Amino acid sequence: MLIFLFVLGGAFKPAYGLDAKDLVKRVEQQSLGRSFHGRLRMTIERPEGKRELEILSWAEGHDKALVKVLKPEKDRGSANLRLEFNLWQYLPKVERTIKVPPSLMLQSWMGSDFTNDDLVKTSRLSRDYECKIEKEEILDKRKLIKLDCRPNPNAPVVWGRLELWVEPGKATVMRQNFYLENGEMAKELVGQNVKSFGSHTLASRLVMKTIKKNTTTTLEYLDANFDLPIDKNIFTQGQLQAPLKAQE
Amino acid sequence: MNEFWPHLLLSLCLALPASGLETHWQFHGEGLLQRRSLNQSGFESSSTRMEGFGLVDSAFTASGAEFFFEAKPQVRLVQSPGVKSPGPGVASVGMAPRWLNSRRVIQRAEDRAVYADWDRLNGRWQSRLESGYAEISLGRRPISLGVLRFFPVWNKFTLPLSFTPGPEWIDNPDGAMARYQSQDLSLRAIEIQGQGSAHDAVSLVEAKFSRQNMDAQILVGDWESRETAGLGLAVDHWGATWRLESLHFEPRRSGHGSTTAGTDQVGLGFERALSAEWTVALEYYQQSLCVEKIGGFGVAPLSDVQVLNGCRYVLPYVDYQINSLWHAGIGSLIQLGDRSGMGFFSAIYSMSDDSTLEFKVKQSFGRRGSEFGSARYKDPLGRTMGAQSTAYLLWSTTL
């Protein structure tokens, strides 16, 4: 568990001469890149038991994402495709693709603490939120910049406010708090085990906690490739249905 | 043919790992305990009974960059204590005869039946082209069409439906499919072979176009000797997905069947998440070939291309994610002409990474003579047959 070791109080001038917009853009560039293809493990922990999933993910820019389930076997081949604000779900048992409502973005993905929106990243920090550098804090022996982000008017977002703690050198997000519109903190995301994947440095282990339910889901990058060219046909409904091996 | 295919496929399954293709095995089993209420008089000695169903299958896949092979043998069984003649339980596990006649009857008694068949058996070739990619598949696999969640305007091959009684097992068709996909445009040609007669074949071309917040689809072709054409739309608006499907069937030219009349079928619907836990959906369906009067319903559908016999239906549905392990859904099919219908409720529990437990109730309701009433059909001997109601507990494991 990540612990606050020391908190610098008081008003804080823009650290390292950083501009919030620039930092947010670097954060997005660091976490998404031009493209991403990787394998991730998701562990859902509940008082009643633990569930583990392994997924394959492809993403290009902010608008295209494909997620396929590898494990467990009972969900193997289930998939989601997002193109801009359009979301499709694939049910392998009947080989059926169905367009699902954008409002489903706020619902849990496969029963985890991550939402569909978290998995396929519909909302975009730099476009949908106005972020300000609040202060510098030391968290788990790391000097971090705290950002306070409020949604722009009419932005298609789920959250009323976000707080981010960013390592300024590599623009790596180490912690994120999610607030509802009524100001209640709903979730917290803690980054652990910082690793470099090519030119991208990320927390390779993300622990999402739902505050009210006291439940956690851990997402680990098992394999991550950034900025490699991805076949444009990957992000199509045809490939949503394609057998797993053919596109790995 | 029956003797030849299993040996060839077993040899293939054993040889493919050595060929460099990536192989994968999956084992699946289901056990289902069902209480069935038949709503009949005169046909059987017992109207209410407990039945046990079982399903075991093993899926083998071999895949490479351009090739994919899938084989899935399946065994289904039913034990219906007290049945003196083949009951509806046997129909649930019977596996429809298809073009590849590979069904084997392992055991068949008055109250017990065991069948084996290939649930899936297909090969697929995929090729990346300059402008997109192309795929050809041959064999037995699910074919799913259309945009609606519940009503089968287009989706007639992945029946049964959530409001039909009994286990929700499907019999995948035999056929060939060619698909071309280029960005937003997808073209698919489907040829499905029936039980051997040319009149049972279905030949369709589907064009699908996705742009901004809309999927538009067109389906044209020949459906068991009926010319057919339809339109499908799925549009996102106000946070909901709005869906439309229509299909027009010309009168049947030839072949057997319950009727040769043409029919028009239209379905409309929407689905919207209300919160992180709640989702609502509503669908409306109407068809031109239908029974309007109470007492006019038979035991079989009016046409091979429809499963319901009324004119207009509505289906509200609410889905609730209780927590990450529990999930529940409740809905009701309501026939608007006679106010009969079928309510259904399901609760699904994820027992582990591998296993799921599902409890489902399907309760029919309606007046005597109505489509889902207790005696919708009366024969010349005065025997009556009504809609079934079922409640079952399904355990499922996949390894």
XYZ file of C-alpha atoms in Angstrom:
647
model
C 0.000 0.000 0.000
C 1.226 3.406 -0.937
C 1.629 5.742 2.015
C 1.926 9.490 2.143
C 5.291 10.018 3.808
C 5.358 13.744 3.810
C 3.044 16.417 2.598
C 4.197 19.881 1.745
C 1.562 22.328 2.822
C 0.631 25.789 1.665
C 0.137 27.364 -1.697
C 2.514 26.155 -4.322
C 3.919 28.044 -7.287
C 4.061 26.107 -10.562
C 6.777 23.521 -9.849
C 9.836 23.273 -12.085
C 8.314 26.092 -14.122
C 5.755 23.565 -15.309
C 2.592 24.483 -17.078
C -0.439 22.345 -16.109
C -1.601 21.927 -19.701
C 1.825 20.852 -20.807
C 2.090 18.371 -17.938
C -1.331 16.898 -18.712
C -0.372 16.454 -22.358
C 2.839 14.719 -21.295
C 0.864 12.503 -18.930
C -1.391 11.424 -21.791
C 1.545 10.944 -24.105
C 3.307 8.842 -21.463
C 0.358 6.618 -20.633
C -1.175 6.243 -24.097
C 1.547 7.049 -26.636
C 0.649 7.144 -30.310
C -0.385 3.526 -30.024
C -0.439 0.717 -27.490
C -0.587 -3.038 -27.685
C -0.188 -5.131 -24.590
C -1.293 -7.895 -22.301
C -2.645 -7.103 -18.874
C -3.717 -9.045 -15.829
C -6.670 -7.891 -13.780
C -7.239 -9.172 -10.246
C -10.603 -8.413 -8.699
C -10.636 -8.805 -4.916
C -13.843 -9.059 -2.941
C -14.676 -10.292 0.556
C -16.452 -13.238 -1.114
C -13.527 -14.201 -3.299
C -10.949 -13.310 -5.900
C -11.280 -13.328 -9.700
C -8.450 -13.048 -12.178
C -8.637 -11.984 -15.823
C -6.041 -11.649 -18.526
C -6.747 -9.281 -21.383
C -5.230 -8.172 -24.652
C -5.505 -4.512 -25.476
C -4.883 -2.383 -28.543
C -5.231 1.396 -28.629
C -4.412 4.135 -31.078
C -4.539 7.758 -30.048
C -7.552 8.698 -27.974
C -10.282 7.428 -30.229
C -9.632 3.768 -30.945
C -9.438 0.878 -28.518
C -9.969 -2.861 -28.623
C -9.963 -5.114 -25.547
C -10.191 -8.928 -25.684
C -10.413 -11.361 -22.802
C -7.877 -14.206 -22.784
C -8.637 -15.678 -19.329
C -10.609 -17.043 -17.597
C -11.701 -19.633 -20.102
C -15.407 -18.986 -19.554
C -14.977 -15.412 -20.832
C -12.297 -16.105 -23.442
C -12.926 -14.167 -26.634
C -15.330 -11.622 -25.096
C -14.373 -8.240 -26.473
C -15.124 -4.522 -26.567
C -14.374 -2.119 -29.388
C -14.493 1.635 -29.109
C -14.305 4.103 -31.980
C -14.680 7.645 -30.690
C -17.893 7.507 -28.620
C -19.190 4.299 -30.186
C -18.918 1.095 -28.187
C -19.538 -2.471 -29.376
C -19.624 -5.633 -27.354
C -18.834 -9.082 -28.767
C -20.346 -12.245 -27.287
C -18.307 -15.241 -28.510
C -20.831 -17.872 -27.435
C -23.212 -16.758 -30.188
C -20.649 -14.765 -32.229
C -22.823 -11.700 -31.837
C -21.699 -8.077 -31.980
C -24.034 -5.517 -30.472
C -23.773 -1.752 -30.264
C -24.117 -0.717 -26.630
C -25.183 2.659 -25.244
C -22.616 5.324 -24.390
C -24.204 5.502 -20.927
C -22.759 2.033 -20.233
C -19.347 3.709 -20.044
C -19.880 4.378 -16.358
C -20.641 0.751 -15.571
C -18.191 -1.757 -14.209
C -16.111 -3.698 -16.726
C -16.410 -7.466 -16.038
C -17.395 -6.788 -12.415
C -14.140 -4.965 -11.646
C -13.535 -1.564 -10.043
C -12.625 -0.239 -13.492
C -15.394 1.152 -15.639
C -15.808 0.628 -19.355
C -14.577 4.195 -19.671
C -11.362 3.374 -17.787
C -10.684 0.448 -20.059
C -11.318 2.117 -23.373
C -10.619 5.717 -22.334
C -13.464 7.682 -23.825
C -12.804 10.787 -21.785
C -9.631 12.701 -22.401
C -7.939 14.653 -19.662
C -6.522 17.399 -21.879
C -9.770 17.890 -23.785
C -12.440 17.316 -21.170
C -10.868 18.737 -18.010
C -9.298 22.009 -16.915
C -6.327 21.108 -14.733
C -4.364 23.299 -12.318
C -1.149 22.540 -10.516
C -2.053 22.625 -6.857
C 1.110 21.786 -4.969
C 4.093 19.542 -4.663
C 3.907 16.513 -2.406
C 6.212 13.704 -1.474
C 4.539 10.377 -1.836
C 6.296 7.081 -1.223
C 9.664 8.895 -1.356
C 8.805 10.434 -4.719
C 8.474 14.145 -5.314
C 5.169 14.550 -7.107
C 3.054 17.339 -8.544
C -0.573 17.379 -7.497
C -3.038 18.382 -10.214
C -6.629 19.371 -9.586
C -8.851 18.803 -12.633
C -12.429 19.982 -13.125
C -14.566 18.999 -16.122
C -15.163 21.539 -18.855
C -18.809 22.595 -19.369
C -20.728 19.941 -21.331
C -17.757 17.595 -21.411
C -18.919 13.953 -21.797
C -17.317 12.780 -18.559
C -18.284 10.619 -15.626
C -16.453 12.420 -12.817
C -17.087 15.751 -11.116
C -13.437 16.266 -10.217
C -10.105 14.467 -10.469
C -6.929 14.751 -8.426
C -3.697 13.454 -9.903
C -0.249 13.043 -8.447
C 2.319 13.077 -11.227
C 6.042 12.419 -11.190
C 7.118 15.486 -13.217
C 10.299 14.141 -14.831
C 8.693 11.243 -16.704
C 5.077 12.490 -16.372
C 4.121 9.224 -14.676
C 0.801 9.188 -12.802
C 1.345 7.705 -9.336
C -2.028 8.338 -7.828
C -5.459 9.517 -8.912
C -8.586 10.296 -6.915
C -12.015 10.330 -8.559
C -14.818 12.497 -7.169
C -18.525 12.455 -7.927
C -20.386 15.641 -8.834
C -21.516 16.005 -5.200
C -17.874 16.116 -4.108
C -17.818 12.631 -2.634
C -14.652 10.695 -3.336
C -15.671 7.542 -5.191
C -12.443 5.842 -6.212
C -8.710 6.031 -5.802
C -6.087 4.680 -8.141
C -2.599 4.004 -6.842
C 0.341 3.362 -9.164
C 3.082 0.981 -8.097
C 6.167 -0.701 -9.531
C 7.331 1.938 -12.035
C 8.809 0.350 -15.146
C 10.041 1.505 -18.521
C 8.433 0.077 -21.634
C 10.626 1.467 -24.407
C 10.482 5.245 -24.119
C 7.438 5.109 -21.829
C 7.762 4.992 -18.062
C 4.652 3.849 -16.241
C 3.403 2.465 -12.986
C 3.126 -1.146 -14.181
C 0.724 -2.040 -11.374
C -2.433 -0.003 -10.840
C -4.629 -0.587 -7.819
C -8.155 0.826 -8.127
C -10.180 1.035 -4.930
C -13.912 1.788 -4.758
C -14.221 3.699 -1.501
C -17.856 2.993 -0.604
C -17.674 -0.745 -1.248
C -14.088 -1.102 -0.018
C -13.265 -3.286 -3.002
C -10.089 -3.296 -5.062
C -9.012 -4.290 -8.533
C -5.371 -4.535 -9.558
C -4.316 -4.083 -13.165
C -0.813 -5.194 -14.107
C 0.992 -4.681 -17.405
C 2.438 -8.072 -18.341
C 3.616 -6.852 -21.700
C 3.389 -3.365 -23.188
C 4.429 -2.030 -26.581
C 4.047 1.645 -27.333
C 4.201 3.633 -30.547
C 4.402 0.604 -32.847
C 2.337 0.739 -36.043
C -1.006 -1.041 -35.635
C -2.926 -2.366 -38.617
C -5.816 0.061 -39.196
C -8.179 -2.877 -39.637
C -7.661 -3.966 -36.025
C -10.182 -1.356 -34.944
C -13.099 -2.743 -36.924
C -16.103 -4.859 -36.034
C -14.709 -7.639 -38.214
C -11.585 -7.874 -36.080
C -13.661 -7.647 -32.917
C -14.930 -11.096 -33.894
C -11.639 -12.467 -35.190
C -10.156 -15.487 -33.400
C -7.636 -14.445 -30.771
C -4.425 -15.765 -32.263
C -4.903 -14.245 -35.689
C -4.285 -10.719 -34.446
C -1.885 -11.130 -31.511
C -20.137 -39.633 -43.870
C -20.873 -40.249 -40.184
C -18.041 -42.746 -39.908
C -15.550 -40.685 -41.854
C -15.758 -37.234 -40.270
C -14.901 -37.990 -36.609
C -11.763 -39.885 -37.604
C -10.608 -37.169 -39.964
C -11.183 -34.470 -37.357
C -9.491 -36.379 -34.579
C -6.475 -36.838 -36.838
C -6.505 -33.114 -37.632
C -6.729 -32.165 -33.932
C -3.731 -34.342 -33.171
C -1.701 -33.257 -36.200
C -2.246 -29.495 -36.077
C -0.069 -28.824 -32.985
C 2.850 -30.321 -34.891
C 2.226 -27.999 -37.828
C 3.268 -24.856 -35.933
C -0.240 -23.525 -35.467
C -1.127 -22.405 -31.967
C -3.614 -24.784 -30.424
C -6.014 -24.332 -27.559
C -8.295 -26.734 -25.702
C -11.294 -25.771 -23.673
C -13.555 -28.049 -21.627
C -17.068 -27.100 -20.676
C -19.829 -28.758 -18.691
C -23.333 -27.775 -17.646
C -25.809 -29.350 -15.292
C -29.366 -28.100 -15.157
C -32.179 -29.045 -12.828
C -35.529 -27.820 -14.108
C -39.084 -27.771 -12.852
C -41.399 -27.666 -15.842
C -45.106 -26.891 -15.744
C -46.717 -27.977 -19.009
C -50.191 -26.439 -18.723
C -51.877 -29.288 -20.605
C -54.687 -31.732 -20.186
C -55.090 -35.068 -21.921
C -51.667 -35.262 -23.574
C -49.484 -36.465 -20.704
C -49.932 -38.137 -17.378
C -48.090 -35.445 -15.504
C -48.168 -31.702 -16.076
C -45.462 -30.763 -13.621
C -42.140 -32.513 -13.265
C -38.529 -32.143 -12.375
C -36.094 -32.808 -15.190
C -32.337 -33.068 -15.283
C -30.231 -31.867 -18.212
C -26.548 -32.217 -18.878
C -24.165 -30.857 -21.499
C -20.487 -31.644 -21.958
C -18.269 -30.325 -24.714
C -14.662 -29.748 -25.574
C -13.523 -27.005 -27.935
C -10.320 -27.379 -29.885
C -8.914 -24.489 -31.885
C -5.793 -24.169 -34.006
C -4.836 -20.757 -35.277
C -2.167 -19.052 -37.292
C -1.807 -15.648 -38.890
C -4.259 -16.472 -41.671
C -5.879 -19.752 -40.719
C -8.205 -20.827 -37.931
C -9.729 -24.214 -37.297
C -12.341 -25.000 -34.671
C -13.884 -28.311 -33.592
C -16.273 -28.713 -30.691
C -17.931 -32.064 -30.083
C -20.840 -31.917 -27.688
C -22.964 -34.405 -25.752
C -26.400 -33.431 -24.417
C -28.647 -35.502 -22.205
C -32.001 -35.255 -20.502
C -33.685 -37.340 -17.829
C -37.428 -36.685 -17.548
C -38.814 -39.035 -14.880
C -42.444 -39.982 -15.407
C -42.600 -39.263 -19.141
C -44.332 -42.032 -21.096
C -43.627 -40.624 -24.559
C -40.982 -38.229 -25.939
C -41.565 -35.043 -23.997
C -40.437 -31.472 -24.547
C -37.232 -32.195 -22.642
C -36.086 -34.456 -25.456
C -36.760 -31.674 -27.956
C -34.510 -29.385 -25.891
C -31.503 -31.675 -26.250
C -32.347 -33.249 -29.589
C -29.936 -31.222 -31.738
C -31.510 -30.213 -35.040
C -30.692 -32.264 -38.109
C -28.378 -30.223 -40.303
C -26.607 -30.465 -43.642
C -23.710 -32.389 -42.108
C -25.667 -35.286 -40.677
C -23.315 -36.058 -37.799
C -25.791 -36.444 -34.941
C -25.514 -39.671 -32.985
C -28.191 -41.065 -30.720
C -26.277 -42.581 -27.828
C -29.344 -43.532 -25.840
C -33.044 -43.040 -26.400
C -35.647 -44.289 -23.932
C -39.090 -43.021 -22.880
C -37.737 -40.809 -20.142
C -34.101 -40.409 -21.146
C -32.169 -39.275 -24.203
C -28.475 -38.778 -24.928
C -27.266 -37.208 -28.165
C -23.827 -36.336 -29.501
C -22.987 -33.957 -32.327
C -20.515 -31.296 -33.398
C -21.541 -27.974 -31.916
C -18.873 -26.231 -34.002
C -16.763 -27.497 -36.835
C -15.261 -24.907 -39.139
C -12.214 -23.546 -40.881
C -11.548 -19.869 -41.537
C -9.049 -18.120 -43.772
C -8.269 -14.473 -43.328
C -6.191 -12.298 -45.603
C -5.083 -8.709 -45.201
C -5.554 -6.699 -48.360
C -4.388 -3.249 -49.399
C -7.827 -1.776 -48.732
C -8.957 -3.932 -45.811
C -9.189 -7.614 -45.127
C -11.155 -10.591 -46.328
C -12.313 -13.721 -44.524
C -13.806 -16.942 -45.776
C -15.230 -19.536 -43.446
C -16.653 -22.956 -44.095
C -18.453 -25.264 -41.722
C -20.614 -25.176 -38.604
C -20.493 -22.037 -36.450
C -22.942 -19.523 -34.948
C -24.416 -17.000 -37.374
C -25.755 -13.908 -35.695
C -27.479 -11.067 -37.495
C -29.120 -7.787 -36.575
C -29.036 -5.149 -33.873
C -31.898 -5.940 -31.467
C -31.280 -7.469 -28.022
C -34.356 -9.688 -27.765
C -36.662 -9.966 -30.748
C -35.488 -12.163 -33.619
C -36.326 -10.053 -36.654
C -32.969 -10.822 -38.271
C -31.407 -13.026 -35.644
C -33.047 -16.343 -36.441
C -29.992 -18.607 -36.213
C -28.944 -18.106 -32.598
C -32.296 -19.004 -31.071
C -33.669 -19.965 -28.595
C -34.746 -16.797 -26.905
C -34.746 -15.762 -23.292
C -38.540 -16.139 -23.232
C -38.711 -19.641 -24.671
C -38.851 -22.420 -22.074
C -36.080 -24.904 -21.399
C -32.298 -24.751 -21.630
C -30.977 -21.933 -23.805
C -28.897 -24.101 -26.115
C -28.522 -23.320 -29.781
C -27.941 -25.526 -32.815
C -25.379 -23.789 -34.985
C -26.026 -23.964 -38.747
C -23.816 -25.408 -41.479
C -22.724 -23.036 -44.176
C -20.169 -20.812 -45.800
C -19.462 -17.168 -45.189
C -17.309 -14.582 -46.958
C -16.614 -11.212 -45.411
C -14.838 -8.128 -46.664
C -14.104 -5.316 -44.237
C -12.633 -1.957 -45.073
C -12.651 0.577 -42.266
C -16.311 1.522 -41.709
C -17.758 -0.768 -44.364
C -18.388 -4.475 -43.986
C -19.846 -6.798 -46.605
C -20.842 -10.333 -45.726
C -22.190 -13.122 -47.925
C -23.782 -16.015 -46.059
C -24.883 -19.350 -47.447
C -26.565 -21.716 -44.991
C -27.495 -25.226 -45.982
C -30.526 -26.878 -44.426
C -31.314 -30.545 -44.063
C -30.448 -31.414 -47.622
C -33.335 -29.904 -49.534
C -32.531 -26.917 -51.711
C -35.663 -25.244 -50.289
C -34.090 -25.081 -46.824
C -31.091 -23.041 -47.947
C -30.587 -19.442 -46.888
C -28.482 -17.130 -49.059
C -27.957 -13.615 -47.745
C -25.836 -10.560 -48.378
C -25.381 -8.150 -45.503
C -23.867 -4.689 -45.891
C -22.992 -2.792 -42.740
C -21.813 0.788 -42.519
C -20.684 2.482 -39.308
C -20.237 6.218 -39.121
C -20.224 8.618 -36.194
C -22.919 7.391 -33.814
C -24.773 5.099 -36.219
C -24.601 1.540 -37.569
C -26.695 1.073 -40.720
C -27.266 -2.391 -42.182
C -29.006 -3.836 -45.195
C -29.883 -7.508 -45.625
C -31.065 -8.998 -48.913
C -31.318 -12.524 -50.195
C -33.281 -15.703 -50.314
C -34.545 -17.303 -47.109
C -35.774 -20.865 -47.587
C -37.325 -20.048 -50.967
C -38.584 -16.636 -49.915
C -37.106 -13.453 -51.296
C -36.249 -11.198 -48.397
C -34.919 -7.721 -47.717
C -34.545 -5.650 -44.587
C -32.993 -2.666 -42.912
C -31.212 -2.423 -39.563
C -30.179 0.681 -37.645
C -28.490 1.276 -34.292
C -28.104 4.927 -33.292
C -26.692 6.460 -30.116
C -28.697 9.409 -28.848
C -29.376 10.868 -25.391
C -27.021 8.334 -23.857
C -29.132 5.449 -25.180
C -28.756 3.144 -28.142
C -31.896 3.140 -30.322
C -32.382 0.100 -32.504
C -34.517 -0.716 -35.534
C -34.805 -3.893 -37.587
C -37.199 -4.680 -40.396
C -37.473 -7.696 -42.652
C -39.839 -8.336 -45.536
C -40.505 -11.890 -46.739
C -42.140 -12.561 -50.088
C -44.473 -15.611 -50.224
C -42.613 -18.902 -50.282
C -42.088 -20.190 -53.807
C -41.878 -23.895 -53.037
C -40.960 -26.531 -50.479
C -42.580 -27.702 -47.290
C -43.478 -25.478 -44.381
C -46.351 -24.373 -42.204
C -47.372 -21.628 -44.598
C -46.335 -20.089 -47.871
C -47.596 -16.594 -47.012
C -45.271 -13.634 -46.989
C -44.758 -11.552 -43.890
C -43.309 -8.264 -42.678
C -41.525 -8.084 -39.338
C -40.418 -4.903 -37.573
C -38.664 -4.409 -34.247
C -37.791 -1.205 -32.394
C -35.925 -0.775 -29.156
C -33.718 1.240 -26.903
C -31.237 0.493 -24.128
C -29.796 2.884 -21.583
C -27.696 2.679 -18.433
C -29.323 4.602 -15.595
C -26.432 4.277 -13.177
C -23.372 2.148 -12.539
C -25.693 -0.722 -11.539
C -28.962 -0.309 -13.445
C -29.665 -0.707 -17.155
C -33.081 -0.583 -18.802
C -34.150 -1.781 -22.223
C -37.442 -1.752 -24.063
C -38.254 -3.453 -27.343
C -41.359 -3.481 -29.521
C -42.079 -6.045 -32.218
C -44.801 -6.540 -34.776
C -45.434 -8.935 -37.615
C -48.041 -9.014 -40.347
C -48.598 -12.783 -40.409
C -50.309 -13.278 -37.065
C -53.308 -14.468 -35.058
C -55.491 -11.702 -33.684
C -58.321 -13.635 -32.028
C -58.160 -15.425 -28.720
C -58.568 -19.158 -29.320
C -57.005 -19.027 -32.762
C -53.543 -20.171 -31.755
C -52.145 -23.521 -32.794
C -49.216 -25.403 -31.323
C -46.778 -24.572 -34.112
C -45.619 -21.179 -35.434
C -47.523 -19.784 -38.402
C -44.362 -19.641 -40.443
C -40.872 -21.119 -40.398
C -39.459 -17.608 -40.157
C -41.217 -16.604 -36.930
C -41.383 -18.025 -33.413
C -44.279 -15.920 -32.118
C -47.831 -15.974 -33.468
C -49.324 -12.723 -32.151
C -49.307 -9.417 -33.987
C -47.657 -6.974 -31.587
C -45.393 -7.391 -28.572
C -43.510 -5.276 -26.134
C -40.637 -6.386 -23.914
C -39.408 -4.237 -21.017
C -36.217 -5.426 -19.336
C -34.222 -4.239 -16.322
C -30.718 -5.380 -15.540
C -29.092 -4.940 -12.126
C -25.426 -5.534 -11.294
C -25.719 -6.383 -7.602
C -21.966 -6.613 -7.141
C -19.036 -8.001 -9.069
C -20.167 -11.580 -8.457
C -23.966 -11.253 -8.571
C -26.052 -10.084 -11.459
C -29.834 -10.091 -11.923
C -32.262 -9.356 -14.732
C -36.028 -9.155 -14.912
C -38.256 -8.689 -17.917
C -41.548 -9.586 -19.487
C -42.718 -10.380 -22.978
C -46.242 -9.006 -23.371
C -48.473 -9.806 -26.308
C -50.413 -6.582 -26.805
C -53.418 -8.220 -28.506
C -54.522 -10.612 -25.752
C -52.405 -9.240 -22.853
C -50.785 -12.626 -22.311
C -47.061 -13.076 -22.008
C -44.101 -14.513 -20.251
C -42.221 -12.960 -17.362
C -38.657 -13.973 -16.798
C -36.200 -13.444 -13.992
C -32.590 -14.522 -13.745
C -29.898 -14.290 -11.085
C -26.358 -15.214 -12.032
C -23.596 -15.848 -9.519
C -19.938 -16.140 -10.454
C -18.783 -18.968 -8.164
C -15.148 -18.857 -9.269
C -12.972 -17.984 -12.261
C -14.288 -21.144 -13.914
C -17.832 -21.677 -12.664
C -21.170 -19.898 -12.749
C -24.487 -20.642 -11.105
C -27.685 -19.322 -12.683
C -31.239 -19.393 -11.406
C -33.902 -18.591 -13.963
C -37.695 -18.468 -13.865
C -39.895 -18.152 -16.951
C -43.535 -17.799 -15.984
C -46.264 -17.621 -18.619
C -49.503 -15.743 -17.978
C -52.763 -15.066 -19.814
C -56.418 -16.042 -20.240
C -57.585 -19.389 -21.634
C -57.052 -19.373 -25.371
C -54.538 -16.552 -25.324
C -51.063 -17.078 -26.794
C -49.348 -17.603 -23.434
C -52.444 -18.767 -21.563
C -53.075 -22.095 -19.887
C -54.954 -23.579 -22.870
C -54.047 -21.790 -26.062
C -54.810 -24.828 -28.217
C -57.673 -27.334 -28.084
C -57.717 -30.400 -30.332
C -60.834 -32.227 -31.662
C -60.623 -34.714 -28.773
C -60.901 -31.879 -26.266
C -57.296 -32.077 -25.116
C -55.679 -28.721 -24.418
C -52.154 -27.419 -24.611
C -50.955 -24.161 -23.083
C -47.720 -22.262 -22.668
C -45.024 -23.747 -20.460
C -43.512 -22.249 -17.348
C -40.091 -23.302 -16.143
C -37.707 -22.652 -13.269
C -34.180 -23.950 -13.385
C -30.859 -23.948 -11.653
C -27.911 -24.101 -14.018
C -24.353 -24.843 -13.004
C -21.697 -24.214 -15.628
C -17.932 -24.773 -15.589
C -15.375 -23.972 -18.275
C -11.730 -25.050 -18.011
